[in-house]
Amino acid sequence: MTLGSSGGRPWRRGLLGAFLVICVLVTVGCVWWAVAAFLRSGDPRETDADHAERVAGLYHEQHPGKGRYYVPTDAVLSRTADGVQVAYLYYGLDGGDDVNLDDFLTTYDLPQPGAPGPLPEDLRAALPGDEPSEGALAPEGQAGRQIFVVERPSDSFASGAADVYVRATGT
């Protein structure tokens, strides 16, 4: 054999070519995965809790320009026997300067609670815990939504503590 002979080279070239093709495919797959992850992160999937807030009209995007919003402690999305969606929400407001009943009502453009009313049995059953039997009903105009407020006794450092229970029907 001479110096310019190519006895074993075609096999090596084929192996190198296959390796380069695999590298290109892996790179394209990684770029595809990164683009898909980036697009998914921009529009996260809506959870049942998010949808329950939307049904109740208390989702943060439904109240733009407020600069703040409240996250429910518990949120349950269910359906009635005839297929209507029912949202059950519970907000625990600890009171104080930032998280109090007046701020909650202002954030969601709700009126002050009025006369006491009984909490619906399905609301009491859907939410875990010891829900009271009645709360002050916030009078308002949204059909299918009931908002009950149970003010908690508070000390001088944490005024405005309350439990807010919401039952809403809709789509």
Short mmCIF file of N, CA and C in Angstrom, two decimals:
data_model
loop_
_atom_site.label_atom_id
_atom_site.label_comp_id
_atom_site.label_asym_id
_atom_site.label_seq_id
_atom_site.Cartn_x
_atom_site.Cartn_y
_atom_site.Cartn_z
N MET A 1 0.82 -1.17 0.00
CA MET A 1 0.00 0.00 0.00
C MET A 1 0.86 1.24 0.00
N THR A 2 0.31 2.24 -0.62
CA THR A 2 1.04 3.50 -0.68
C THR A 2 0.44 4.47 0.30
N LEU A 3 1.08 5.58 0.40
CA LEU A 3 0.67 6.59 1.35
C LEU A 3 -0.71 7.16 1.03
N GLY A 4 -1.10 7.27 -0.21
CA GLY A 4 -2.39 7.84 -0.59
C GLY A 4 -3.50 6.82 -0.65
N SER A 5 -3.27 5.61 -0.26
CA SER A 5 -4.27 4.55 -0.34
C SER A 5 -5.40 4.79 0.66
N SER A 6 -6.59 4.37 0.30
CA SER A 6 -7.75 4.58 1.17
C SER A 6 -8.39 3.26 1.56
N GLY A 7 -7.61 2.35 2.07
CA GLY A 7 -8.10 1.01 2.39
C GLY A 7 -9.24 1.02 3.40
N GLY A 8 -9.17 1.72 4.55
CA GLY A 8 -10.21 1.69 5.56
C GLY A 8 -10.96 2.98 5.68
N ARG A 9 -10.70 3.94 4.85
CA ARG A 9 -11.29 5.26 5.00
C ARG A 9 -12.78 5.36 4.64
N PRO A 10 -13.34 4.71 3.68
CA PRO A 10 -14.78 4.87 3.40
C PRO A 10 -15.62 4.49 4.62
N TRP A 11 -15.23 3.49 5.35
CA TRP A 11 -15.96 3.08 6.56
C TRP A 11 -15.89 4.17 7.61
N ARG A 12 -14.74 4.78 7.79
CA ARG A 12 -14.58 5.86 8.77
C ARG A 12 -15.37 7.11 8.36
N ARG A 13 -15.36 7.39 7.07
CA ARG A 13 -16.14 8.55 6.61
C ARG A 13 -17.63 8.33 6.84
N GLY A 14 -18.11 7.14 6.61
CA GLY A 14 -19.52 6.82 6.84
C GLY A 14 -19.88 6.94 8.32
N LEU A 15 -19.00 6.49 9.19
CA LEU A 15 -19.22 6.58 10.63
C LEU A 15 -19.22 8.04 11.07
N LEU A 16 -18.28 8.82 10.54
CA LEU A 16 -18.23 10.25 10.86
C LEU A 16 -19.48 10.96 10.36
N GLY A 17 -19.93 10.63 9.15
CA GLY A 17 -21.14 11.24 8.59
C GLY A 17 -22.37 10.89 9.42
N ALA A 18 -22.48 9.64 9.85
CA ALA A 18 -23.62 9.22 10.69
C ALA A 18 -23.57 9.95 12.03
N PHE A 19 -22.39 10.09 12.61
CA PHE A 19 -22.24 10.81 13.88
C PHE A 19 -22.66 12.27 13.73
N LEU A 20 -22.27 12.91 12.64
CA LEU A 20 -22.65 14.31 12.41
C LEU A 20 -24.16 14.45 12.21
N VAL A 21 -24.78 13.51 11.52
CA VAL A 21 -26.23 13.54 11.32
C VAL A 21 -26.94 13.40 12.66
N ILE A 22 -26.47 12.51 13.52
CA ILE A 22 -27.06 12.33 14.85
C ILE A 22 -26.90 13.60 15.67
N CYS A 23 -25.73 14.24 15.59
CA CYS A 23 -25.50 15.50 16.32
C CYS A 23 -26.47 16.59 15.87
N VAL A 24 -26.68 16.68 14.57
CA VAL A 24 -27.61 17.68 14.03
C VAL A 24 -29.03 17.38 14.51
N LEU A 25 -29.45 16.13 14.48
CA LEU A 25 -30.80 15.77 14.93
C LEU A 25 -30.99 16.06 16.41
N VAL A 26 -30.00 15.75 17.23
CA VAL A 26 -30.10 16.04 18.66
C VAL A 26 -30.17 17.54 18.88
N THR A 27 -29.39 18.31 18.17
CA THR A 27 -29.41 19.77 18.30
C THR A 27 -30.76 20.33 17.90
N VAL A 28 -31.32 19.86 16.79
CA VAL A 28 -32.63 20.32 16.34
C VAL A 28 -33.69 19.93 17.38
N GLY A 29 -33.60 18.73 17.94
CA GLY A 29 -34.55 18.31 18.97
C GLY A 29 -34.46 19.18 20.21
N CYS A 30 -33.26 19.54 20.63
CA CYS A 30 -33.08 20.40 21.80
C CYS A 30 -33.64 21.80 21.55
N VAL A 31 -33.40 22.32 20.36
CA VAL A 31 -33.93 23.64 20.03
C VAL A 31 -35.46 23.58 20.00
N TRP A 32 -36.04 22.54 19.41
CA TRP A 32 -37.49 22.37 19.37
C TRP A 32 -38.06 22.31 20.79
N TRP A 33 -37.44 21.54 21.66
CA TRP A 33 -37.88 21.40 23.04
C TRP A 33 -37.81 22.75 23.77
N ALA A 34 -36.73 23.52 23.56
CA ALA A 34 -36.58 24.81 24.21
C ALA A 34 -37.64 25.80 23.73
N VAL A 35 -37.93 25.82 22.45
CA VAL A 35 -38.95 26.73 21.91
C VAL A 35 -40.32 26.34 22.46
N ALA A 36 -40.63 25.06 22.50
CA ALA A 36 -41.93 24.61 23.03
C ALA A 36 -42.05 24.96 24.51
N ALA A 37 -40.99 24.78 25.28
CA ALA A 37 -41.03 25.13 26.71
C ALA A 37 -41.22 26.63 26.90
N PHE A 38 -40.56 27.41 26.07
CA PHE A 38 -40.70 28.87 26.16
C PHE A 38 -42.12 29.30 25.84
N LEU A 39 -42.72 28.72 24.82
CA LEU A 39 -44.09 29.08 24.45
C LEU A 39 -45.08 28.64 25.52
N ARG A 40 -44.85 27.49 26.13
CA ARG A 40 -45.73 27.03 27.21
C ARG A 40 -45.63 27.91 28.43
N SER A 41 -44.45 28.41 28.72
CA SER A 41 -44.28 29.22 29.93
C SER A 41 -44.97 30.58 29.79
N GLY A 42 -45.14 31.06 28.60
CA GLY A 42 -45.81 32.33 28.39
C GLY A 42 -47.30 32.26 28.63
N ASP A 43 -47.90 31.11 28.47
CA ASP A 43 -49.34 30.93 28.64
C ASP A 43 -49.58 29.64 29.41
N PRO A 44 -49.40 29.68 30.74
CA PRO A 44 -49.56 28.46 31.52
C PRO A 44 -51.00 27.96 31.48
N ARG A 45 -51.13 26.67 31.64
CA ARG A 45 -52.47 26.08 31.62
C ARG A 45 -53.26 26.53 32.83
N GLU A 46 -54.53 26.72 32.61
CA GLU A 46 -55.41 27.17 33.68
C GLU A 46 -55.77 25.99 34.58
N THR A 47 -55.62 26.16 35.87
CA THR A 47 -55.96 25.12 36.83
C THR A 47 -57.44 25.21 37.18
N ASP A 48 -57.94 24.21 37.89
CA ASP A 48 -59.32 24.25 38.36
C ASP A 48 -59.54 25.43 39.31
N ALA A 49 -58.53 25.74 40.13
CA ALA A 49 -58.64 26.88 41.04
C ALA A 49 -58.75 28.19 40.25
N ASP A 50 -57.96 28.33 39.19
CA ASP A 50 -58.05 29.53 38.34
C ASP A 50 -59.44 29.62 37.71
N HIS A 51 -59.93 28.50 37.20
CA HIS A 51 -61.24 28.50 36.56
C HIS A 51 -62.35 28.82 37.56
N ALA A 52 -62.21 28.30 38.78
CA ALA A 52 -63.19 28.61 39.83
C ALA A 52 -63.21 30.11 40.12
N GLU A 53 -62.03 30.74 40.15
CA GLU A 53 -61.97 32.19 40.36
C GLU A 53 -62.63 32.94 39.20
N ARG A 54 -62.43 32.44 37.97
CA ARG A 54 -63.06 33.09 36.81
C ARG A 54 -64.58 32.99 36.89
N VAL A 55 -65.09 31.81 37.24
CA VAL A 55 -66.54 31.63 37.36
C VAL A 55 -67.10 32.60 38.39
N ALA A 56 -66.37 32.78 39.48
CA ALA A 56 -66.84 33.67 40.55
C ALA A 56 -66.59 35.15 40.24
N GLY A 57 -65.89 35.44 39.15
CA GLY A 57 -65.60 36.83 38.82
C GLY A 57 -64.53 37.46 39.69
N LEU A 58 -63.69 36.63 40.31
CA LEU A 58 -62.65 37.13 41.21
C LEU A 58 -61.24 36.80 40.72
N TYR A 59 -61.09 36.49 39.44
CA TYR A 59 -59.77 36.21 38.88
C TYR A 59 -59.04 37.54 38.65
N HIS A 60 -57.75 37.55 38.89
CA HIS A 60 -57.02 38.82 38.84
C HIS A 60 -57.08 39.51 37.48
N GLU A 61 -57.18 38.75 36.40
CA GLU A 61 -57.26 39.38 35.07
C GLU A 61 -58.63 40.04 34.84
N GLN A 62 -59.62 39.70 35.64
CA GLN A 62 -60.95 40.30 35.51
C GLN A 62 -61.02 41.65 36.22
N HIS A 63 -59.97 42.01 36.92
CA HIS A 63 -59.92 43.29 37.65
C HIS A 63 -58.59 43.99 37.36
N PRO A 64 -58.38 44.38 36.10
CA PRO A 64 -57.10 45.01 35.74
C PRO A 64 -56.96 46.38 36.38
N GLY A 65 -55.74 46.78 36.57
CA GLY A 65 -55.46 48.11 37.11
C GLY A 65 -55.54 48.21 38.61
N LYS A 66 -55.86 47.13 39.30
CA LYS A 66 -55.95 47.19 40.76
C LYS A 66 -54.57 47.11 41.40
N GLY A 67 -53.63 46.46 40.73
CA GLY A 67 -52.28 46.36 41.27
C GLY A 67 -52.13 45.28 42.31
N ARG A 68 -53.19 44.60 42.66
CA ARG A 68 -53.13 43.53 43.65
C ARG A 68 -54.32 42.59 43.46
N TYR A 69 -54.23 41.44 44.05
CA TYR A 69 -55.32 40.49 44.03
C TYR A 69 -55.12 39.51 45.18
N TYR A 70 -56.14 38.75 45.47
CA TYR A 70 -56.10 37.77 46.55
C TYR A 70 -56.15 36.36 45.96
N VAL A 71 -55.40 35.46 46.56
CA VAL A 71 -55.38 34.07 46.15
C VAL A 71 -56.21 33.28 47.16
N PRO A 72 -57.19 32.51 46.69
CA PRO A 72 -58.03 31.78 47.64
C PRO A 72 -57.24 30.72 48.38
N THR A 73 -57.58 30.54 49.64
CA THR A 73 -56.97 29.48 50.44
C THR A 73 -57.45 28.12 49.94
N ASP A 74 -58.72 28.02 49.61
CA ASP A 74 -59.29 26.81 49.03
C ASP A 74 -60.17 27.20 47.85
N ALA A 75 -60.12 26.39 46.81
CA ALA A 75 -60.96 26.60 45.63
C ALA A 75 -61.37 25.24 45.09
N VAL A 76 -62.66 25.07 44.87
CA VAL A 76 -63.18 23.81 44.36
C VAL A 76 -64.09 24.13 43.18
N LEU A 77 -63.90 23.41 42.10
CA LEU A 77 -64.75 23.55 40.92
C LEU A 77 -65.53 22.26 40.76
N SER A 78 -66.83 22.37 40.64
CA SER A 78 -67.70 21.20 40.58
C SER A 78 -68.78 21.44 39.53
N ARG A 79 -69.66 20.46 39.39
CA ARG A 79 -70.81 20.58 38.48
C ARG A 79 -72.06 20.11 39.21
N THR A 80 -73.17 20.76 38.88
CA THR A 80 -74.45 20.32 39.42
C THR A 80 -74.93 19.12 38.61
N ALA A 81 -76.03 18.53 39.03
CA ALA A 81 -76.57 17.36 38.33
C ALA A 81 -76.94 17.69 36.88
N ASP A 82 -77.33 18.94 36.62
CA ASP A 82 -77.70 19.31 35.25
C ASP A 82 -76.52 19.88 34.46
N GLY A 83 -75.30 19.79 34.98
CA GLY A 83 -74.10 20.15 34.23
C GLY A 83 -73.60 21.57 34.38
N VAL A 84 -74.23 22.38 35.23
CA VAL A 84 -73.80 23.76 35.44
C VAL A 84 -72.57 23.77 36.36
N GLN A 85 -71.56 24.54 36.00
CA GLN A 85 -70.36 24.63 36.84
C GLN A 85 -70.65 25.44 38.10
N VAL A 86 -70.09 24.96 39.21
CA VAL A 86 -70.23 25.65 40.48
C VAL A 86 -68.83 25.81 41.06
N ALA A 87 -68.52 27.05 41.43
CA ALA A 87 -67.22 27.35 42.04
C ALA A 87 -67.42 27.66 43.51
N TYR A 88 -66.58 27.08 44.35
CA TYR A 88 -66.59 27.33 45.78
C TYR A 88 -65.21 27.87 46.16
N LEU A 89 -65.17 29.03 46.76
CA LEU A 89 -63.89 29.66 47.13
C LEU A 89 -63.90 30.05 48.59
N TYR A 90 -62.73 29.99 49.19
CA TYR A 90 -62.56 30.45 50.56
C TYR A 90 -61.32 31.33 50.62
N TYR A 91 -61.49 32.52 51.15
CA TYR A 91 -60.38 33.45 51.36
C TYR A 91 -60.23 33.69 52.86
N GLY A 92 -59.08 33.41 53.40
CA GLY A 92 -58.79 33.69 54.80
C GLY A 92 -58.00 34.98 54.89
N LEU A 93 -58.61 36.03 55.41
CA LEU A 93 -57.96 37.34 55.51
C LEU A 93 -57.49 37.52 56.95
N ASP A 94 -56.18 37.65 57.13
CA ASP A 94 -55.60 37.71 58.46
C ASP A 94 -55.72 39.08 59.12
N GLY A 95 -56.11 40.07 58.38
CA GLY A 95 -56.24 41.42 58.95
C GLY A 95 -54.92 42.17 58.92
N GLY A 96 -54.96 43.38 59.41
CA GLY A 96 -53.77 44.23 59.38
C GLY A 96 -53.88 45.27 58.29
N ASP A 97 -52.77 45.92 58.00
CA ASP A 97 -52.77 47.01 57.03
C ASP A 97 -52.93 46.55 55.59
N ASP A 98 -52.37 45.39 55.24
CA ASP A 98 -52.35 44.97 53.83
C ASP A 98 -53.43 43.97 53.45
N VAL A 99 -53.77 43.07 54.34
CA VAL A 99 -54.69 41.99 54.02
C VAL A 99 -55.87 42.08 54.97
N ASN A 100 -56.86 42.86 54.57
CA ASN A 100 -58.02 43.03 55.44
C ASN A 100 -59.30 43.03 54.61
N LEU A 101 -60.41 42.98 55.27
CA LEU A 101 -61.70 42.89 54.60
C LEU A 101 -61.97 44.10 53.72
N ASP A 102 -61.70 45.30 54.20
CA ASP A 102 -61.97 46.49 53.40
C ASP A 102 -61.15 46.49 52.11
N ASP A 103 -59.89 46.08 52.19
CA ASP A 103 -59.06 46.03 50.99
C ASP A 103 -59.58 44.97 50.02
N PHE A 104 -60.01 43.83 50.53
CA PHE A 104 -60.57 42.77 49.69
C PHE A 104 -61.79 43.29 48.93
N LEU A 105 -62.69 43.94 49.66
CA LEU A 105 -63.91 44.46 49.03
C LEU A 105 -63.58 45.53 47.99
N THR A 106 -62.61 46.38 48.29
CA THR A 106 -62.21 47.43 47.34
C THR A 106 -61.54 46.83 46.10
N THR A 107 -60.69 45.83 46.30
CA THR A 107 -59.98 45.20 45.19
C THR A 107 -60.95 44.62 44.18
N TYR A 108 -62.04 44.02 44.65
CA TYR A 108 -63.00 43.37 43.75
C TYR A 108 -64.28 44.19 43.55
N ASP A 109 -64.25 45.46 43.92
CA ASP A 109 -65.40 46.35 43.73
C ASP A 109 -66.69 45.77 44.32
N LEU A 110 -66.60 45.28 45.55
CA LEU A 110 -67.75 44.69 46.23
C LEU A 110 -68.27 45.64 47.29
N PRO A 111 -69.58 45.63 47.53
CA PRO A 111 -70.15 46.48 48.59
C PRO A 111 -69.89 45.87 49.98
N GLN A 112 -70.12 46.67 50.98
CA GLN A 112 -70.00 46.19 52.35
C GLN A 112 -71.05 45.10 52.58
N PRO A 113 -70.72 44.08 53.37
CA PRO A 113 -71.68 43.01 53.64
C PRO A 113 -72.89 43.53 54.40
N GLY A 114 -74.01 42.91 54.12
CA GLY A 114 -75.26 43.34 54.74
C GLY A 114 -75.73 42.38 55.80
N ALA A 115 -76.98 41.98 55.68
CA ALA A 115 -77.62 41.11 56.67
C ALA A 115 -77.04 39.70 56.60
N PRO A 116 -77.06 39.00 57.72
CA PRO A 116 -76.56 37.62 57.71
C PRO A 116 -77.48 36.71 56.93
N GLY A 117 -76.87 35.70 56.34
CA GLY A 117 -77.62 34.70 55.59
C GLY A 117 -76.97 33.35 55.79
N PRO A 118 -77.72 32.28 55.63
CA PRO A 118 -77.14 30.95 55.82
C PRO A 118 -76.23 30.58 54.65
N LEU A 119 -75.11 29.95 54.96
CA LEU A 119 -74.23 29.44 53.91
C LEU A 119 -74.90 28.23 53.28
N PRO A 120 -74.90 28.14 51.96
CA PRO A 120 -75.51 26.98 51.30
C PRO A 120 -74.83 25.68 51.74
N GLU A 121 -75.63 24.63 51.87
CA GLU A 121 -75.10 23.34 52.31
C GLU A 121 -74.03 22.81 51.36
N ASP A 122 -74.22 23.01 50.03
CA ASP A 122 -73.22 22.49 49.09
C ASP A 122 -71.89 23.21 49.25
N LEU A 123 -71.90 24.49 49.63
CA LEU A 123 -70.67 25.23 49.88
C LEU A 123 -69.98 24.67 51.12
N ARG A 124 -70.74 24.44 52.16
CA ARG A 124 -70.18 23.90 53.40
C ARG A 124 -69.61 22.52 53.18
N ALA A 125 -70.25 21.73 52.31
CA ALA A 125 -69.78 20.37 52.05
C ALA A 125 -68.56 20.35 51.12
N ALA A 126 -68.48 21.30 50.18
CA ALA A 126 -67.40 21.29 49.19
C ALA A 126 -66.06 21.72 49.78
N LEU A 127 -66.09 22.67 50.70
CA LEU A 127 -64.84 23.18 51.26
C LEU A 127 -64.46 22.39 52.51
N PRO A 128 -63.17 22.06 52.62
CA PRO A 128 -62.74 21.32 53.81
C PRO A 128 -62.69 22.26 55.01
N GLY A 129 -62.96 21.73 56.17
CA GLY A 129 -62.88 22.55 57.38
C GLY A 129 -64.21 22.72 58.05
N ASP A 130 -64.22 23.60 59.02
CA ASP A 130 -65.42 23.88 59.80
C ASP A 130 -66.01 25.21 59.39
N GLU A 131 -66.81 25.19 58.34
CA GLU A 131 -67.45 26.42 57.87
C GLU A 131 -68.60 26.77 58.80
N PRO A 132 -68.79 28.06 59.02
CA PRO A 132 -69.90 28.47 59.88
C PRO A 132 -71.24 28.23 59.19
N SER A 133 -72.30 28.32 59.96
CA SER A 133 -73.62 28.09 59.38
C SER A 133 -74.16 29.33 58.68
N GLU A 134 -73.64 30.53 59.04
CA GLU A 134 -74.11 31.74 58.37
C GLU A 134 -73.01 32.78 58.32
N GLY A 135 -73.21 33.75 57.43
CA GLY A 135 -72.28 34.86 57.28
C GLY A 135 -73.02 36.04 56.70
N ALA A 136 -72.41 37.21 56.82
CA ALA A 136 -73.02 38.42 56.26
C ALA A 136 -72.93 38.35 54.74
N LEU A 137 -74.06 38.48 54.09
CA LEU A 137 -74.13 38.37 52.64
C LEU A 137 -73.82 39.72 52.01
N ALA A 138 -72.85 39.72 51.08
CA ALA A 138 -72.51 40.95 50.37
C ALA A 138 -73.52 41.15 49.25
N PRO A 139 -74.36 42.18 49.35
CA PRO A 139 -75.36 42.40 48.29
C PRO A 139 -74.68 42.92 47.04
N GLU A 140 -74.97 42.30 45.92
CA GLU A 140 -74.38 42.76 44.66
C GLU A 140 -75.19 42.24 43.50
N GLY A 141 -74.83 42.68 42.30
CA GLY A 141 -75.66 42.41 41.15
C GLY A 141 -75.27 41.25 40.28
N GLN A 142 -74.19 40.53 40.58
CA GLN A 142 -73.81 39.44 39.69
C GLN A 142 -74.69 38.22 39.95
N ALA A 143 -75.43 37.81 38.94
CA ALA A 143 -76.32 36.66 39.07
C ALA A 143 -75.51 35.39 39.29
N GLY A 144 -76.00 34.55 40.17
CA GLY A 144 -75.35 33.27 40.40
C GLY A 144 -74.17 33.32 41.35
N ARG A 145 -73.90 34.46 41.97
CA ARG A 145 -72.76 34.56 42.89
C ARG A 145 -73.24 35.03 44.25
N GLN A 146 -72.81 34.31 45.27
CA GLN A 146 -73.10 34.68 46.65
C GLN A 146 -71.77 34.80 47.39
N ILE A 147 -71.60 35.91 48.10
CA ILE A 147 -70.38 36.14 48.86
C ILE A 147 -70.77 36.34 50.32
N PHE A 148 -70.23 35.48 51.17
CA PHE A 148 -70.52 35.52 52.61
C PHE A 148 -69.27 35.94 53.35
N VAL A 149 -69.42 36.85 54.30
CA VAL A 149 -68.30 37.35 55.08
C VAL A 149 -68.54 37.02 56.55
N VAL A 150 -67.54 36.42 57.15
CA VAL A 150 -67.59 36.12 58.59
C VAL A 150 -66.39 36.85 59.20
N GLU A 151 -66.67 37.96 59.88
CA GLU A 151 -65.58 38.72 60.50
C GLU A 151 -65.09 37.98 61.73
N ARG A 152 -63.77 37.98 61.88
CA ARG A 152 -63.15 37.33 63.04
C ARG A 152 -62.82 38.38 64.08
N PRO A 153 -62.97 38.03 65.35
CA PRO A 153 -62.54 38.98 66.38
C PRO A 153 -61.04 39.19 66.24
N SER A 154 -60.63 40.44 66.34
CA SER A 154 -59.21 40.72 66.14
C SER A 154 -58.70 41.63 67.24
N ASP A 155 -57.40 41.56 67.44
CA ASP A 155 -56.80 42.46 68.42
C ASP A 155 -56.48 43.78 67.73
N SER A 156 -55.91 44.69 68.44
CA SER A 156 -55.65 46.03 67.89
C SER A 156 -54.59 46.01 66.79
N PHE A 157 -53.78 44.94 66.70
CA PHE A 157 -52.73 44.89 65.69
C PHE A 157 -53.21 44.35 64.35
N ALA A 158 -54.29 43.59 64.32
CA ALA A 158 -54.73 42.94 63.09
C ALA A 158 -56.22 43.16 62.86
N SER A 159 -56.64 44.39 62.73
CA SER A 159 -58.06 44.63 62.48
C SER A 159 -58.40 44.28 61.03
N GLY A 160 -59.64 43.91 60.81
CA GLY A 160 -60.10 43.57 59.46
C GLY A 160 -59.96 42.11 59.12
N ALA A 161 -59.69 41.25 60.10
CA ALA A 161 -59.58 39.81 59.83
C ALA A 161 -60.97 39.26 59.53
N ALA A 162 -61.05 38.41 58.51
CA ALA A 162 -62.34 37.83 58.12
C ALA A 162 -62.13 36.57 57.31
N ASP A 163 -63.18 35.80 57.24
CA ASP A 163 -63.25 34.65 56.35
C ASP A 163 -64.29 34.97 55.29
N VAL A 164 -63.93 34.80 54.03
CA VAL A 164 -64.85 35.10 52.92
C VAL A 164 -65.13 33.80 52.18
N TYR A 165 -66.40 33.47 52.04
CA TYR A 165 -66.84 32.27 51.35
C TYR A 165 -67.64 32.69 50.11
N VAL A 166 -67.33 32.04 48.99
CA VAL A 166 -67.99 32.41 47.74
C VAL A 166 -68.56 31.15 47.08
N ARG A 167 -69.79 31.27 46.62
CA ARG A 167 -70.42 30.22 45.81
C ARG A 167 -70.90 30.90 44.53
N ALA A 168 -70.44 30.40 43.40
CA ALA A 168 -70.82 31.01 42.12
C ALA A 168 -71.12 29.94 41.09
N THR A 169 -72.09 30.22 40.24
CA THR A 169 -72.41 29.30 39.15
C THR A 169 -72.18 30.03 37.83
N GLY A 170 -71.88 29.28 36.81
CA GLY A 170 -71.66 29.88 35.50
C GLY A 170 -70.77 29.00 34.65
N THR A 171 -70.17 29.62 33.64
CA THR A 171 -69.30 28.87 32.73
C THR A 171 -67.87 29.32 32.84
#
